[in-house]
XYZ file of C-alpha atoms in Angstrom:
194
model
C 92.414 -62.168 8.887
C 93.857 -58.774 9.668
C 90.648 -56.960 8.676
C 88.503 -58.936 11.104
C 91.092 -58.334 13.833
C 90.990 -54.580 13.169
C 87.189 -54.561 13.129
C 87.167 -56.447 16.441
C 89.657 -54.101 18.131
C 88.613 -50.834 16.464
C 84.994 -51.214 15.277
C 84.653 -47.467 14.527
C 87.385 -47.650 11.889
C 85.430 -50.062 9.708
C 82.535 -48.285 7.981
C 79.196 -49.772 8.918
C 76.590 -50.334 6.207
C 74.243 -47.356 5.852
C 71.016 -47.867 7.707
C 67.800 -47.324 5.802
C 67.002 -44.427 8.171
C 69.407 -42.247 6.206
C 67.639 -42.804 2.907
C 65.301 -39.978 2.021
C 62.735 -42.389 0.557
C 62.577 -44.533 3.684
C 62.635 -41.948 6.455
C 59.037 -41.267 7.547
C 60.144 -38.031 9.257
C 61.113 -36.568 5.867
C 57.706 -37.056 4.253
C 56.105 -33.807 3.080
C 52.853 -32.600 4.631
C 50.633 -29.555 4.372
C 51.312 -27.310 7.361
C 48.569 -24.798 6.538
C 46.463 -23.333 3.760
C 45.819 -19.595 3.628
C 42.822 -18.262 1.694
C 42.956 -14.548 0.921
C 40.419 -12.237 -0.697
C 41.865 -8.813 -1.413
C 38.927 -6.501 -2.031
C 40.804 -3.198 -2.195
C 38.243 -1.250 -0.189
C 36.511 -1.385 3.171
C 32.779 -1.454 3.692
C 30.062 -3.683 2.360
C 32.090 -5.549 -0.301
C 34.714 -6.538 2.273
C 32.033 -7.738 4.707
C 30.495 -9.892 1.980
C 33.931 -11.299 1.081
C 34.520 -12.260 4.714
C 31.145 -14.021 4.701
C 32.297 -16.073 1.684
C 35.452 -17.147 3.524
C 33.467 -17.985 6.626
C 31.039 -20.169 4.651
C 33.964 -21.897 2.949
C 36.129 -22.582 5.993
C 33.760 -22.511 8.957
C 36.192 -20.117 10.677
C 36.149 -16.410 11.442
C 38.316 -14.521 8.893
C 40.880 -11.888 9.897
C 40.997 -8.475 8.221
C 44.190 -7.015 6.721
C 44.842 -3.279 6.706
C 46.479 -1.090 4.065
C 50.113 -0.340 4.835
C 49.992 3.159 3.387
C 47.715 5.585 1.582
C 47.598 5.213 -2.198
C 45.497 7.922 -3.844
C 45.276 6.168 -7.229
C 43.836 3.016 -5.607
C 41.603 5.066 -3.346
C 42.865 3.436 -0.127
C 43.956 5.047 3.133
C 46.534 3.847 5.630
C 45.147 1.391 8.217
C 41.922 0.987 6.257
C 40.706 -2.611 6.133
C 41.061 -3.771 2.523
C 41.306 -7.587 2.599
C 40.426 -10.655 4.634
C 42.111 -14.010 5.021
C 41.726 -17.273 6.899
C 44.270 -19.955 7.859
C 43.173 -23.593 7.699
C 45.076 -26.650 8.944
C 44.614 -30.405 9.009
C 42.133 -32.407 6.952
C 40.014 -29.330 6.221
C 43.025 -27.727 4.497
C 43.594 -30.819 2.345
C 39.940 -30.961 1.358
C 39.805 -27.266 0.373
C 43.100 -27.521 -1.516
C 41.684 -30.468 -3.444
C 38.646 -28.379 -4.406
C 40.851 -25.458 -5.425
C 43.107 -27.644 -7.569
C 40.059 -29.197 -9.204
C 39.081 -25.719 -10.423
C 42.600 -25.344 -11.887
C 42.251 -28.862 -13.384
C 45.292 -29.946 -11.337
C 47.510 -27.769 -13.502
C 50.027 -25.351 -11.963
C 52.905 -23.380 -13.410
C 56.443 -23.965 -12.195
C 56.467 -20.280 -11.217
C 53.708 -21.020 -8.678
C 56.296 -22.732 -6.419
C 58.647 -20.763 -4.154
C 62.276 -21.621 -3.387
C 61.237 -22.597 0.155
C 58.946 -25.340 -1.140
C 55.608 -23.552 -0.719
C 53.151 -22.820 -3.499
C 50.106 -20.756 -4.334
C 47.550 -20.074 -7.029
C 44.426 -18.029 -7.590
C 40.882 -18.730 -8.719
C 38.576 -16.229 -10.410
C 35.190 -17.232 -8.964
C 34.468 -18.672 -5.520
C 31.315 -20.436 -6.782
C 33.578 -22.895 -8.648
C 34.465 -24.352 -5.229
C 30.940 -25.664 -4.786
C 29.355 -22.726 -2.957
C 25.930 -21.648 -4.183
C 25.715 -18.346 -6.025
C 23.994 -15.684 -3.986
C 23.066 -12.523 -5.951
C 23.289 -10.364 -2.827
C 26.859 -11.560 -2.152
C 28.269 -11.351 -5.676
C 31.294 -13.236 -6.972
C 34.787 -13.076 -5.492
C 38.118 -14.455 -6.615
C 40.644 -15.627 -4.061
C 44.253 -16.645 -3.535
C 45.253 -20.056 -2.202
C 48.654 -20.313 -0.534
C 49.992 -23.610 0.803
C 52.827 -23.832 3.328
C 54.584 -27.209 3.387
C 56.449 -28.931 6.227
C 58.109 -32.238 6.964
C 56.350 -34.914 9.011
C 58.856 -34.593 11.866
C 61.694 -32.455 13.161
C 59.933 -29.074 13.044
C 59.814 -28.801 16.820
C 63.483 -27.762 17.097
C 62.557 -24.327 15.719
C 59.454 -23.932 17.923
C 60.381 -25.267 21.383
C 61.356 -22.894 24.197
C 64.528 -24.565 25.472
C 67.469 -25.204 23.116
C 65.698 -23.631 20.168
C 67.617 -23.821 16.915
C 67.167 -23.552 13.165
C 65.872 -26.378 11.022
C 68.891 -27.914 9.308
C 69.552 -27.319 5.616
C 68.986 -31.000 4.789
C 65.573 -30.912 6.444
C 64.202 -27.795 4.717
C 61.566 -28.263 2.025
C 62.785 -27.539 -1.493
C 61.033 -26.396 -4.659
C 61.829 -29.604 -6.571
C 60.548 -31.823 -3.740
C 57.241 -29.978 -3.451
C 56.760 -30.099 -7.217
C 57.357 -33.860 -7.155
C 54.938 -34.202 -4.200
C 52.268 -32.253 -6.123
C 52.683 -34.387 -9.259
C 52.655 -37.674 -7.305
C 49.833 -36.896 -4.844
C 47.387 -35.127 -7.157
C 48.613 -36.481 -10.508
C 49.167 -32.817 -11.236
C 50.572 -31.228 -14.369
C 53.407 -28.681 -14.242
C 53.557 -26.164 -17.086
C 56.099 -23.474 -17.878
């Protein structure tokens, strides 16, 4: 037939069946993963309370926290510019997943839709660090903290990091709010509220 003759002579004219690699569900490179988890305790003052807060983060993560400084002086808050007022720690890998699990357990796996950003990341806060399984120490006190989770895809992120031929991650490959929400509901059997 004429169609088979055309496909033999001009194979590019006849559309090939779509390979499964193009399907979002099938492509292992498109799977969502946790890139990092940031734990932040904003104390609002330097000194002993901040040191104790950093000790809490160190006990929780097993890493040395980094201190954040005030950007400018605010008289009403009683902070000066460049004064250390908070501490945070960045965790990756299995440790991040384990700590996120503990944090979500405190929230009873319930997050608001507002907790998710347009770029597919999400965050939440807890009121008391002892809920995470740390023992209460009267000399330390109780601190609340922020959890922030940055998501990434399983593959393809190198194009934005490599030295030669560096380029942006394509629009199709960026993480979206809806995808991360679906990932959260599926992985943790989470509940999304308004």
